[in-house]
PDB file of C-alpha atoms and ligand atoms in Angstrom:
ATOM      1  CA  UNK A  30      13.651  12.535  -1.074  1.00 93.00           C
ATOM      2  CA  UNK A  31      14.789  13.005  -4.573  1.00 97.00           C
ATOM      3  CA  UNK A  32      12.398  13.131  -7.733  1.00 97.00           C
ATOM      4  CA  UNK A  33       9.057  13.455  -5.921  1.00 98.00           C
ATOM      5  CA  UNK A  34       8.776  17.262  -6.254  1.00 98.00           C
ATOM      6  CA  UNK A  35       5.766  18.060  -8.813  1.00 98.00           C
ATOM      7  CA  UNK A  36       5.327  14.337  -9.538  1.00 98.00           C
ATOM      8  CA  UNK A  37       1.810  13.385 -10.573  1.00 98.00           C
ATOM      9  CA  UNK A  38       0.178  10.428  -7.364  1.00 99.00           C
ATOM     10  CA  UNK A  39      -2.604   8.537  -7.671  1.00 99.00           C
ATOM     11  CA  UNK A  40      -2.437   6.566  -4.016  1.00 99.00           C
ATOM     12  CA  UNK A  41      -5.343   3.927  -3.832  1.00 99.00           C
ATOM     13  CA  UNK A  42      -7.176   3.647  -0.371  1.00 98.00           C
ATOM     14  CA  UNK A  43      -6.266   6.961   0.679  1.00 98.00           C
ATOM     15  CA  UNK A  44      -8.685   7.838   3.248  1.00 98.00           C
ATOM     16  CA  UNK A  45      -7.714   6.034   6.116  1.00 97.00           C
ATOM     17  CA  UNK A  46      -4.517   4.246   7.676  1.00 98.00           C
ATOM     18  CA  UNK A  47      -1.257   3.931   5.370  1.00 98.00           C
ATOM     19  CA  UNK A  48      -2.899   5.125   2.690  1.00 98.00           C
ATOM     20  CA  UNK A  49      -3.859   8.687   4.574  1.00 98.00           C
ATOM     21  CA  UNK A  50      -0.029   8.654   5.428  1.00 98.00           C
ATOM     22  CA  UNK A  51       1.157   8.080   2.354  1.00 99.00           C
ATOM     23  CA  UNK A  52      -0.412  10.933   0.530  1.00 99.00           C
ATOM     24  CA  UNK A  53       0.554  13.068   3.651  1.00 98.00           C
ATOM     25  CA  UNK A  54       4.165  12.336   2.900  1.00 98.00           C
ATOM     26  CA  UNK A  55       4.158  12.689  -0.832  1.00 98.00           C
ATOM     27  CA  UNK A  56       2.120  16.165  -0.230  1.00 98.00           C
ATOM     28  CA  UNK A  57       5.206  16.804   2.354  1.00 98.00           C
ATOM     29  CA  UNK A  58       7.344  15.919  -0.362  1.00 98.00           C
ATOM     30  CA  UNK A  59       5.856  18.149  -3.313  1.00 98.00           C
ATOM     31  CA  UNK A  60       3.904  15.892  -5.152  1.00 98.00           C
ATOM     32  CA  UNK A  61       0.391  16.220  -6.628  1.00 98.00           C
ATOM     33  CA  UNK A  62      -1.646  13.614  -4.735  1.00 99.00           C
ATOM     34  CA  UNK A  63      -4.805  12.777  -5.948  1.00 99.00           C
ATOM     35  CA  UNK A  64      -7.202  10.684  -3.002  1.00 99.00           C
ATOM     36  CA  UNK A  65      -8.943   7.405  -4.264  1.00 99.00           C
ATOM     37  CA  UNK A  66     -11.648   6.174  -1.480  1.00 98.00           C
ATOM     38  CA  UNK A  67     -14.140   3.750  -2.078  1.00 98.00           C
ATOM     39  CA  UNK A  68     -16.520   4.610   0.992  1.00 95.00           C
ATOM     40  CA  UNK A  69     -15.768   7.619   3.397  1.00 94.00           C
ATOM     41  CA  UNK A  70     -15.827  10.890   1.213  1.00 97.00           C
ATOM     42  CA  UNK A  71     -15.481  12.855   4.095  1.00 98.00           C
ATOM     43  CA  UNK A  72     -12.491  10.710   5.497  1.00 98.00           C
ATOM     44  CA  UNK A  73     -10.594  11.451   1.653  1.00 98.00           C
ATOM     45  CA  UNK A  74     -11.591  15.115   2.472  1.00 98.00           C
ATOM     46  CA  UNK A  75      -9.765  15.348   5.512  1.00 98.00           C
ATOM     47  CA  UNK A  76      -6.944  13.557   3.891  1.00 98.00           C
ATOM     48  CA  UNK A  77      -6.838  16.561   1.562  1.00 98.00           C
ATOM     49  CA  UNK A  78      -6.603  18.806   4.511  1.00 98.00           C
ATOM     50  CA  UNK A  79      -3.919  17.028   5.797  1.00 98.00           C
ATOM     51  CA  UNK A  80      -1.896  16.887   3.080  1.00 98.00           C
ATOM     52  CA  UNK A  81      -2.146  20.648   3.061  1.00 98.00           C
ATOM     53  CA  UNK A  82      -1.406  21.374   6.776  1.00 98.00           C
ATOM     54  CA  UNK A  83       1.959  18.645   5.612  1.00 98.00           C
ATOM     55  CA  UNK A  84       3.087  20.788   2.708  1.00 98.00           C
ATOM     56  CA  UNK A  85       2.349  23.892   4.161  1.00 98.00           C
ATOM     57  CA  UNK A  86       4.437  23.066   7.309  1.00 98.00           C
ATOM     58  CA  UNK A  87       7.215  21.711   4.494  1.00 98.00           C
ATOM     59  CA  UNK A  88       7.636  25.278   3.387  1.00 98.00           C
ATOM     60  CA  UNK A  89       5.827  24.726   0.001  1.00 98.00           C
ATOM     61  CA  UNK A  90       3.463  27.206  -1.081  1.00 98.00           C
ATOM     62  CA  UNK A  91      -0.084  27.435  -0.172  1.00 97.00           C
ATOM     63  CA  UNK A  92      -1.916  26.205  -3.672  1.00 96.00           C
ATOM     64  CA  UNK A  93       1.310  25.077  -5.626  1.00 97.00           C
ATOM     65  CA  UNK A  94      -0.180  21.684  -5.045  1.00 98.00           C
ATOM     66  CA  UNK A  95      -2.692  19.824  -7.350  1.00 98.00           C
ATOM     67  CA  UNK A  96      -4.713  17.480  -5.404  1.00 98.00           C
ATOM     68  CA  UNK A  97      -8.115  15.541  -5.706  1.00 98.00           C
ATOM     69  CA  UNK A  98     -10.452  12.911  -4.700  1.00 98.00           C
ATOM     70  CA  UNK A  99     -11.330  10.143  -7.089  1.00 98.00           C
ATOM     71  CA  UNK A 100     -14.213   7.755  -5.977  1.00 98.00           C
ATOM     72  CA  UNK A 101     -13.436   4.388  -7.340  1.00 98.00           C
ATOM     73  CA  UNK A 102     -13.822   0.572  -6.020  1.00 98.00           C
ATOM     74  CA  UNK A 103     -10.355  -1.076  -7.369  1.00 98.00           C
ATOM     75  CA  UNK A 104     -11.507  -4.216  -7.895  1.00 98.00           C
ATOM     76  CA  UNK A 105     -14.014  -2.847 -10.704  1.00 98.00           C
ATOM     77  CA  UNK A 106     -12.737  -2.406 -13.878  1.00 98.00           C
ATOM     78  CA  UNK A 107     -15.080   0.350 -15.187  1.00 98.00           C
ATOM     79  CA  UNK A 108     -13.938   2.295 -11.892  1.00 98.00           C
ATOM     80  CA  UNK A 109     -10.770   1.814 -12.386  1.00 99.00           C
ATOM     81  CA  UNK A 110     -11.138   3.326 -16.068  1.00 98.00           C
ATOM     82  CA  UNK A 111     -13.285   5.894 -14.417  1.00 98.00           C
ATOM     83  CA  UNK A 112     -10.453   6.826 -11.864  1.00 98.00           C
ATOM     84  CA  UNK A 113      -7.008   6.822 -14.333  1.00 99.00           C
ATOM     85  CA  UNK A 114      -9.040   8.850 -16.989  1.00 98.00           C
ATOM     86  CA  UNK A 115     -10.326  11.562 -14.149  1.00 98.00           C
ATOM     87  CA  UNK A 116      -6.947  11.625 -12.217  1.00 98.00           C
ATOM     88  CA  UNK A 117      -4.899  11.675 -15.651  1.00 98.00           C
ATOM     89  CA  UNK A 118      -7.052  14.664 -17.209  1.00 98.00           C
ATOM     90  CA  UNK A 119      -7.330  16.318 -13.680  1.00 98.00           C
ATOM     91  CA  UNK A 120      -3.299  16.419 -13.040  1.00 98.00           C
ATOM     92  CA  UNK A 121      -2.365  16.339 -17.090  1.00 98.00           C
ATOM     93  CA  UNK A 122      -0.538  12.857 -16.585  1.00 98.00           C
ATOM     94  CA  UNK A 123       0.515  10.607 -13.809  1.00 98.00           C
ATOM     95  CA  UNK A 124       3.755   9.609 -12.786  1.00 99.00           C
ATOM     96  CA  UNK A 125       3.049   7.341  -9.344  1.00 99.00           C
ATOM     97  CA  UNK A 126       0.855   5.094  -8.582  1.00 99.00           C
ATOM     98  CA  UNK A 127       0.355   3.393  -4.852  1.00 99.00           C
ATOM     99  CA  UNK A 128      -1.638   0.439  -4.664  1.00 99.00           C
ATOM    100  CA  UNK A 129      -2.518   0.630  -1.092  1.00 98.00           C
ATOM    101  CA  UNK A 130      -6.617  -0.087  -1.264  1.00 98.00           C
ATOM    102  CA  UNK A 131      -7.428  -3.330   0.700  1.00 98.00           C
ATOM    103  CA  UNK A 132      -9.073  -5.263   3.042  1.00 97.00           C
ATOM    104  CA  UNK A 133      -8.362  -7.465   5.898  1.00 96.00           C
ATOM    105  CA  UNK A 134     -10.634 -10.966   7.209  1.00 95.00           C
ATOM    106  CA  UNK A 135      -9.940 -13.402   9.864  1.00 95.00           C
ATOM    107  CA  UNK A 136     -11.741 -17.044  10.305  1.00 97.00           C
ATOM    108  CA  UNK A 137     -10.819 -20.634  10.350  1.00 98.00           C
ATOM    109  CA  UNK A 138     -10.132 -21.051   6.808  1.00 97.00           C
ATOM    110  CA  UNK A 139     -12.482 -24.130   6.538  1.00 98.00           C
ATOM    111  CA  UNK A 140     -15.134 -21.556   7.969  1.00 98.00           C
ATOM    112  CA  UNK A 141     -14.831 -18.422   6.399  1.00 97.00           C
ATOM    113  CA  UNK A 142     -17.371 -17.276   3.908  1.00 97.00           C
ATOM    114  CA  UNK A 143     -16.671 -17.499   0.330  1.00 98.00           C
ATOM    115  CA  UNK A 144     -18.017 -14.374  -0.735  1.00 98.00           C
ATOM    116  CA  UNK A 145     -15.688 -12.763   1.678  1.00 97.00           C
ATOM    117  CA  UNK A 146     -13.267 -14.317   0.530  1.00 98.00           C
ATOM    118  CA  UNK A 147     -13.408 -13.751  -3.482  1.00 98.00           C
ATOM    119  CA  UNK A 148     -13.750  -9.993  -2.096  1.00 98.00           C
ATOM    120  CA  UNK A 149     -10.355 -10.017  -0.634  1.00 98.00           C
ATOM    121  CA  UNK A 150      -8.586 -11.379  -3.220  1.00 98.00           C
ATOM    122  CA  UNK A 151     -10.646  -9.339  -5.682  1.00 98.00           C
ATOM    123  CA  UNK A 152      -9.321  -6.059  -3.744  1.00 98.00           C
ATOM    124  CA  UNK A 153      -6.133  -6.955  -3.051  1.00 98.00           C
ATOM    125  CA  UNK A 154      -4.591  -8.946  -5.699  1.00 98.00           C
ATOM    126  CA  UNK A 155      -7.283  -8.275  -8.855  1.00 98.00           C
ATOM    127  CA  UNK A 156      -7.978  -4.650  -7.488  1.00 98.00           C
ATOM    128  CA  UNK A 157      -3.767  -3.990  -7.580  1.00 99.00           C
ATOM    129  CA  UNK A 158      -3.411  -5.960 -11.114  1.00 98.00           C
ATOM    130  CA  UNK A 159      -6.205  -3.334 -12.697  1.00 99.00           C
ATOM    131  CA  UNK A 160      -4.440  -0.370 -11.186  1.00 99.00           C
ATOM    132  CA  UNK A 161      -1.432  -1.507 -12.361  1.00 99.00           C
ATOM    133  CA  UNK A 162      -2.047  -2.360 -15.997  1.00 98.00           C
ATOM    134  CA  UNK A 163      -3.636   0.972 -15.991  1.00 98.00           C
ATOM    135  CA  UNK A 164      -0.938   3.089 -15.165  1.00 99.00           C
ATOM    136  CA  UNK A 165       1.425   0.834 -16.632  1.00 99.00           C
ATOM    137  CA  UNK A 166      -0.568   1.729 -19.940  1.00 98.00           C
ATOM    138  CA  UNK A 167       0.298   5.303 -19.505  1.00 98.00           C
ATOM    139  CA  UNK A 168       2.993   4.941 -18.529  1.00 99.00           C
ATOM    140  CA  UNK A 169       4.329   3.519 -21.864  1.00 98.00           C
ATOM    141  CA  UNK A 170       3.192   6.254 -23.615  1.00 98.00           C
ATOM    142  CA  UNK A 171       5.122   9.184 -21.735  1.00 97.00           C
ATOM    143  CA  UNK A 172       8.308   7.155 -20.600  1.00 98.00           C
ATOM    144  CA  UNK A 173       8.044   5.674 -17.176  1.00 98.00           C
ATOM    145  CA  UNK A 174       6.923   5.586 -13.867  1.00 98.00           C
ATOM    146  CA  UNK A 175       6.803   3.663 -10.732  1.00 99.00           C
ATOM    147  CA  UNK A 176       4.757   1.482  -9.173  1.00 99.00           C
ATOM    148  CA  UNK A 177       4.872   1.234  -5.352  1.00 99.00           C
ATOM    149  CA  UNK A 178       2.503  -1.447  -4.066  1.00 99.00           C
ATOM    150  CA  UNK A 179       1.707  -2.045   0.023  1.00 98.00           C
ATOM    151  CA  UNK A 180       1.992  -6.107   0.435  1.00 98.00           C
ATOM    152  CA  UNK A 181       2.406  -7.395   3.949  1.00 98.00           C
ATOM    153  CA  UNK A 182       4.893  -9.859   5.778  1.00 98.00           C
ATOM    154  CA  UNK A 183       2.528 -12.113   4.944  1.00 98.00           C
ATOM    155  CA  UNK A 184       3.144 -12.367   0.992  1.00 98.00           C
ATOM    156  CA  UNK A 185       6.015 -14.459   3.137  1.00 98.00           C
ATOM    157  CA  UNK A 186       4.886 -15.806   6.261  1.00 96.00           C
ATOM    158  CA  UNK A 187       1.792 -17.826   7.166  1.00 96.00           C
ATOM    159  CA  UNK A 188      -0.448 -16.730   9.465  1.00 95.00           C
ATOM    160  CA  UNK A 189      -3.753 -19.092  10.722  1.00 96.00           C
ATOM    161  CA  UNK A 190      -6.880 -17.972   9.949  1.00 97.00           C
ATOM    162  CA  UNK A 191      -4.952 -15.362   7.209  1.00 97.00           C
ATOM    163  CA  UNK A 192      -5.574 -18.008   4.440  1.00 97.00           C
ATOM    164  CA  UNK A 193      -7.159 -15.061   1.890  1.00 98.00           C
ATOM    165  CA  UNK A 194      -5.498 -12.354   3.384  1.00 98.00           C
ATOM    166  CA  UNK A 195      -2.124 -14.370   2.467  1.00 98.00           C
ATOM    167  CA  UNK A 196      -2.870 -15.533  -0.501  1.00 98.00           C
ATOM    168  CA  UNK A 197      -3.654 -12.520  -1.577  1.00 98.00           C
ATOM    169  CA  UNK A 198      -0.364 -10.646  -0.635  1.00 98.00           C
ATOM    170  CA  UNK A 199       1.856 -13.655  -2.006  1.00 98.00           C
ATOM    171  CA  UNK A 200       0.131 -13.292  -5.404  1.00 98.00           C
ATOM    172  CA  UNK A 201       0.905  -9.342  -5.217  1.00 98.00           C
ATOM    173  CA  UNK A 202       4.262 -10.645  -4.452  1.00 98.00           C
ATOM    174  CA  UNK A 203       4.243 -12.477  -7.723  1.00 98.00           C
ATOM    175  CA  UNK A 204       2.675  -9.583  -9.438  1.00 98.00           C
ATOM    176  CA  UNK A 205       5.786  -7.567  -8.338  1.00 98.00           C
ATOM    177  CA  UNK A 206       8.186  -9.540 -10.221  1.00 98.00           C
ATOM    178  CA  UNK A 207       6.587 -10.101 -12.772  1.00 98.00           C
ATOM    179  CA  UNK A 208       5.928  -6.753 -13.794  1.00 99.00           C
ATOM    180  CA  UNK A 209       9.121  -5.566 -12.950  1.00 99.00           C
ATOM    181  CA  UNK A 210      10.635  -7.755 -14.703  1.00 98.00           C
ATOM    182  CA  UNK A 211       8.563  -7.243 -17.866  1.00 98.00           C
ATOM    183  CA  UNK A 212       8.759  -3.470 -17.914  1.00 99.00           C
ATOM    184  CA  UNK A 213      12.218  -2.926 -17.064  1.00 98.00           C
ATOM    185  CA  UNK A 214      13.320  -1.800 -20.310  1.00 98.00           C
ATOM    186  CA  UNK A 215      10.066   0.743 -19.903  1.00 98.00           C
ATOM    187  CA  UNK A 216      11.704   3.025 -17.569  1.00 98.00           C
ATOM    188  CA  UNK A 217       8.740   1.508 -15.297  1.00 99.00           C
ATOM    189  CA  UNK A 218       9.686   0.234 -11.632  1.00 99.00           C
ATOM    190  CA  UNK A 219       7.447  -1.418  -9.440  1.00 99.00           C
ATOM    191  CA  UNK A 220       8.158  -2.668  -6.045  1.00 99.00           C
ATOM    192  CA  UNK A 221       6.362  -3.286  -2.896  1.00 99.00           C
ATOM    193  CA  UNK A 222       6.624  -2.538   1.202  1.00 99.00           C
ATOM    194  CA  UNK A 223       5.086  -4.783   3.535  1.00 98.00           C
ATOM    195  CA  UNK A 224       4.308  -3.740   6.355  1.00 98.00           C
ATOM    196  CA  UNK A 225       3.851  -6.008   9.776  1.00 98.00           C
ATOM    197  CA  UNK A 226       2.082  -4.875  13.125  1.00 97.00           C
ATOM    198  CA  UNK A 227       0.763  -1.326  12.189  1.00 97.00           C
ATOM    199  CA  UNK A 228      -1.359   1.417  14.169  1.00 96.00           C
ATOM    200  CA  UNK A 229      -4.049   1.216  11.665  1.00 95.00           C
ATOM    201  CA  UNK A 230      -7.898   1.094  11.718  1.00 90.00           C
ATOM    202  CA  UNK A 231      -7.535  -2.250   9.348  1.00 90.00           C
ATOM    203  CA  UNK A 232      -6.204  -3.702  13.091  1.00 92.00           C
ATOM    204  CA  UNK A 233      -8.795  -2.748  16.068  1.00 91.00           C
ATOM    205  CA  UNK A 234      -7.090  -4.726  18.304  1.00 94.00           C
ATOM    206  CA  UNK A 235      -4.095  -1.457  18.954  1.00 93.00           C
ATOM    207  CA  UNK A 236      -6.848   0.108  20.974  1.00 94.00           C
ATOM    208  CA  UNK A 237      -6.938  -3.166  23.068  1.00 95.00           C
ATOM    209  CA  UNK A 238      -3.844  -3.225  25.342  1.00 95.00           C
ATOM    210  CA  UNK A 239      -3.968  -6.537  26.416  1.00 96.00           C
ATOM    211  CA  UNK A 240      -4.211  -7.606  22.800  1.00 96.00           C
ATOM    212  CA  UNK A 241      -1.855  -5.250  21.616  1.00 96.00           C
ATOM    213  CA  UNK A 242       0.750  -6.477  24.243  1.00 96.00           C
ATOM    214  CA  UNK A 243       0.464  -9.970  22.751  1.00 95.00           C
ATOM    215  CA  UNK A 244       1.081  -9.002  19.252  1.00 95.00           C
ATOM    216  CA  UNK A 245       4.033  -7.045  19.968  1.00 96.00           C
ATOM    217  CA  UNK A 246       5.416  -9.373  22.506  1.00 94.00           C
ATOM    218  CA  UNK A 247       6.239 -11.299  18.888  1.00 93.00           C
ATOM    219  CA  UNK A 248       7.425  -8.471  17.547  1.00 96.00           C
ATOM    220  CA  UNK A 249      11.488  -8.689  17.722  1.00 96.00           C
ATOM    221  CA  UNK A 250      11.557  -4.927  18.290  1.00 97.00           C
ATOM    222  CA  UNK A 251       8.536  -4.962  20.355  1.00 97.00           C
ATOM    223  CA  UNK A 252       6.785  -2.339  18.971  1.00 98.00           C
ATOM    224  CA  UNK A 253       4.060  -1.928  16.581  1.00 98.00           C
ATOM    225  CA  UNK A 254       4.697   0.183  13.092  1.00 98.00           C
ATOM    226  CA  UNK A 255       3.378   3.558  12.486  1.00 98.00           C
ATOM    227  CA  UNK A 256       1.899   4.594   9.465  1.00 98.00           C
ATOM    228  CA  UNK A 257       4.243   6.793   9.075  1.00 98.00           C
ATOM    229  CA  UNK A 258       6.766   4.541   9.111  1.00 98.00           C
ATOM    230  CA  UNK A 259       5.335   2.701   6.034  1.00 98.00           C
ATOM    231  CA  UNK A 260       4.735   6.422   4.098  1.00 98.00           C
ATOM    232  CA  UNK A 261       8.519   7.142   4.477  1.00 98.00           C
ATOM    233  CA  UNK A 262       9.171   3.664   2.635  1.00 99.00           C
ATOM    234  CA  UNK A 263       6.575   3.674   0.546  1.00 99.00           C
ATOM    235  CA  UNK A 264       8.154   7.301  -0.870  1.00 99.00           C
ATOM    236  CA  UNK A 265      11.553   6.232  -0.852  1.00 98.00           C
ATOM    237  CA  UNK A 266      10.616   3.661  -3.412  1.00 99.00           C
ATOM    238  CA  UNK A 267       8.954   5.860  -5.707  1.00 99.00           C
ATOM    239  CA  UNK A 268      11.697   8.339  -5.319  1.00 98.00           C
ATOM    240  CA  UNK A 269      15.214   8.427  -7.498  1.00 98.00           C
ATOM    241  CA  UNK A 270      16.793   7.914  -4.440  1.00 98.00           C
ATOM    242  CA  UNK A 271      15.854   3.698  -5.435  1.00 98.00           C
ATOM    243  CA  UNK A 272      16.413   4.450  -8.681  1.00 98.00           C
ATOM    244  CA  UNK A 273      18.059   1.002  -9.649  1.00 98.00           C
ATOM    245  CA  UNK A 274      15.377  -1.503  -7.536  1.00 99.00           C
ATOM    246  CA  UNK A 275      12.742  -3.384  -9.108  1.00 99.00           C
ATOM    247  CA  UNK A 276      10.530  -5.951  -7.958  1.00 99.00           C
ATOM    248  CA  UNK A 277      11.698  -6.191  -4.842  1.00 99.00           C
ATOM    249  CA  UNK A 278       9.698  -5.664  -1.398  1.00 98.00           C
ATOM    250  CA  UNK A 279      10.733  -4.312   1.677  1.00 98.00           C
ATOM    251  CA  UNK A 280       9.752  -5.269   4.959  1.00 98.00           C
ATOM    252  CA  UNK A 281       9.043  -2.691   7.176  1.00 98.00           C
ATOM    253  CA  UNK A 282       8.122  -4.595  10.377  1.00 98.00           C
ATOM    254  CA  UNK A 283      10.575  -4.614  13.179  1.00 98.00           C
ATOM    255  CA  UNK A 284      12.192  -7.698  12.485  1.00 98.00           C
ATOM    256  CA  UNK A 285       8.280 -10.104  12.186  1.00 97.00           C
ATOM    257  CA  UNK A 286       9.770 -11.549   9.415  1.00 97.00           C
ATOM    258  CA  UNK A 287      13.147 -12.641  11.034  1.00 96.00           C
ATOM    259  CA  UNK A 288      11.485 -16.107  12.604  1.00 91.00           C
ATOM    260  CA  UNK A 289      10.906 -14.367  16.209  1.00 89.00           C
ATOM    261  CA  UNK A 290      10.641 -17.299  18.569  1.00 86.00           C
ATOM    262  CA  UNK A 291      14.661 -17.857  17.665  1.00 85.00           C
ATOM    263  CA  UNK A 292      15.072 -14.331  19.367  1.00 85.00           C
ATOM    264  CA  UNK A 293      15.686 -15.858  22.594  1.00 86.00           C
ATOM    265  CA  UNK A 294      18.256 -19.066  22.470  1.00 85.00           C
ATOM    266  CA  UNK A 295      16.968 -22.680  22.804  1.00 80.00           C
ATOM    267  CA  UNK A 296      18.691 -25.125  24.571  1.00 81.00           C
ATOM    268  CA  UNK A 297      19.516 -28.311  22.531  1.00 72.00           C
TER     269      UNK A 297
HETATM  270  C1  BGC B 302      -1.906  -7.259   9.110  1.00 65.86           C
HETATM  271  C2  BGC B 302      -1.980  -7.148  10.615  1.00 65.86           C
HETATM  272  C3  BGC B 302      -1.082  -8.142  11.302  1.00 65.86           C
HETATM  273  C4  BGC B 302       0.294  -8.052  10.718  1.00 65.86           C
HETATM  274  C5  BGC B 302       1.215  -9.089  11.331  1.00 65.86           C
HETATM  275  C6  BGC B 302      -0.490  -7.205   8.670  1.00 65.86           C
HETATM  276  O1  BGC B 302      -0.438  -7.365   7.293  1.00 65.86           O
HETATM  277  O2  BGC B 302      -2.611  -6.214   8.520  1.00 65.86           O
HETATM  278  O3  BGC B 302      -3.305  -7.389  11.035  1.00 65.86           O
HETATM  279  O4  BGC B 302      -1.023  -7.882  12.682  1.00 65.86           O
HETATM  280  O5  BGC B 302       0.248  -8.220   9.335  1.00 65.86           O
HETATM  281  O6  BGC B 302       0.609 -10.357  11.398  1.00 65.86           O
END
């Protein structure tokens, strides 16, 4: 994709799932990735190593790459700082930033725990914001760059039992366009992907069959997403290949969001 070769990453939540794919792709791509991870340094490590293996079997150079892991929880300010100022000095700038660090919960929503709660929308929505007025902050001072945030059909949808987990992608959702809208004359873009049913570790039930046949039996393509399926979005929207979008999100979720029980025609 055009305009990710050499770009400075900082991809949030890097050590497992879409995040791990992410900075796979962007290494694959030619970009300097650097590795946040909250818990799991040797999960980030291995990240690292795939990355390499990715740009490696791309044909770039063994070493022409800058990358790093950054220890950081995103929903703590004084981490955050921690993170842009090591990842900034490390690289010499940054150009990308993926907010992909989160956290999933499920209960009735009259039941779940309120500490679990505020922790959700603390990483996911609060966790994104500080990211993002971070790098936005930089960015102002050298011209630009792109924010690429991973939402979730449900900043749209409902789901039962999702109450946090959808309020917190619906507020990233107004976080989008918001700050698209009021760094557009920046030279900054920021958009989201949001992904549906994805292999994942956040979802345990893909190494249930009889679970995972349910969920994709909504699924209009019936089929869960990979994660590399979300990377490939995820750098298409940080490359100049989407040069003129802002604050828009992509679904990337065979057709979830497309009201799935009209797939089949009712009578009446
Ligand atoms: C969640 C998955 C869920 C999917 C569709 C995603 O955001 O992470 O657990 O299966 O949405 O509901």
């Amino acid at each position: 994709m055009r305009g990710l070769k050499d770009k400075n990453v900082l991809v949030t939540g890097a050590s497992s799932g879409i995040g791990k794919a992410i900075a796979t792709r962007f290494a694959a791509e030619g970009a300097h990735v650097a590795v946040n991870y909250y818990k799991g340094e040797e999960e980030a490590n291995d990240t690292i190593k795939q990355m390499r293996a990715a740009s490696l079997a791309a044909g770039i150079a063994a070493g022409s790459l800058k990358d790093m892991t950054v220890q950081g929880d995103v929903s703590k300010e004084e981490d955050v700082s921690t993170m842009f100022e090591q990842v900034i000095s490390t690289f010499g700038g940054l150009d990308i930033l993926i907010n992909n660090a989160g956290m999933q919960i499920q209960g009735a929503s009259h039941e779940i725990p309120l500490a679990q709660f505020d922790k959700m929308i603390d990483i996911n929505m609060r966790g994104a914001f500080l990211c993002a007025r971070k790098a936005i902050a930089h960015f102002l001072t050298c011209g630009g760059g792109i924010i690429v945030n991973d939402s979730s059909v449900h900043e749209l949808i409902p789901r039962p039992e999702y109450v946090g987990y959808t309020m917190s992608k619906s507020g990233l959702r107004g976080m989008t366009r918001t700050l698209a809208l009021e760094y557009a004359r920046d030279n900054i873009r920021i958009n989201s992907f949001a992904p549906g049913a994805t292999l994942t570790p956040i979802n345990p039930w893909k190494d249930d069959p009889q679970r995972k046949a349910d969920i994709e039996s909504h699924i209009p393509m019936g089929r869960s997403g990979t994660p590399e399926e979300m990377a490939a979005v995820a750098a298409f929207l940080a490359s100049d290949d989407a040069a003129y979008i802002t604050g828009q999100t992509l679904f990337v979720d065979g057709g979830l969001t497309l009201f799935p029980s009209f797939r089949t025609p009712w009578t009446g």
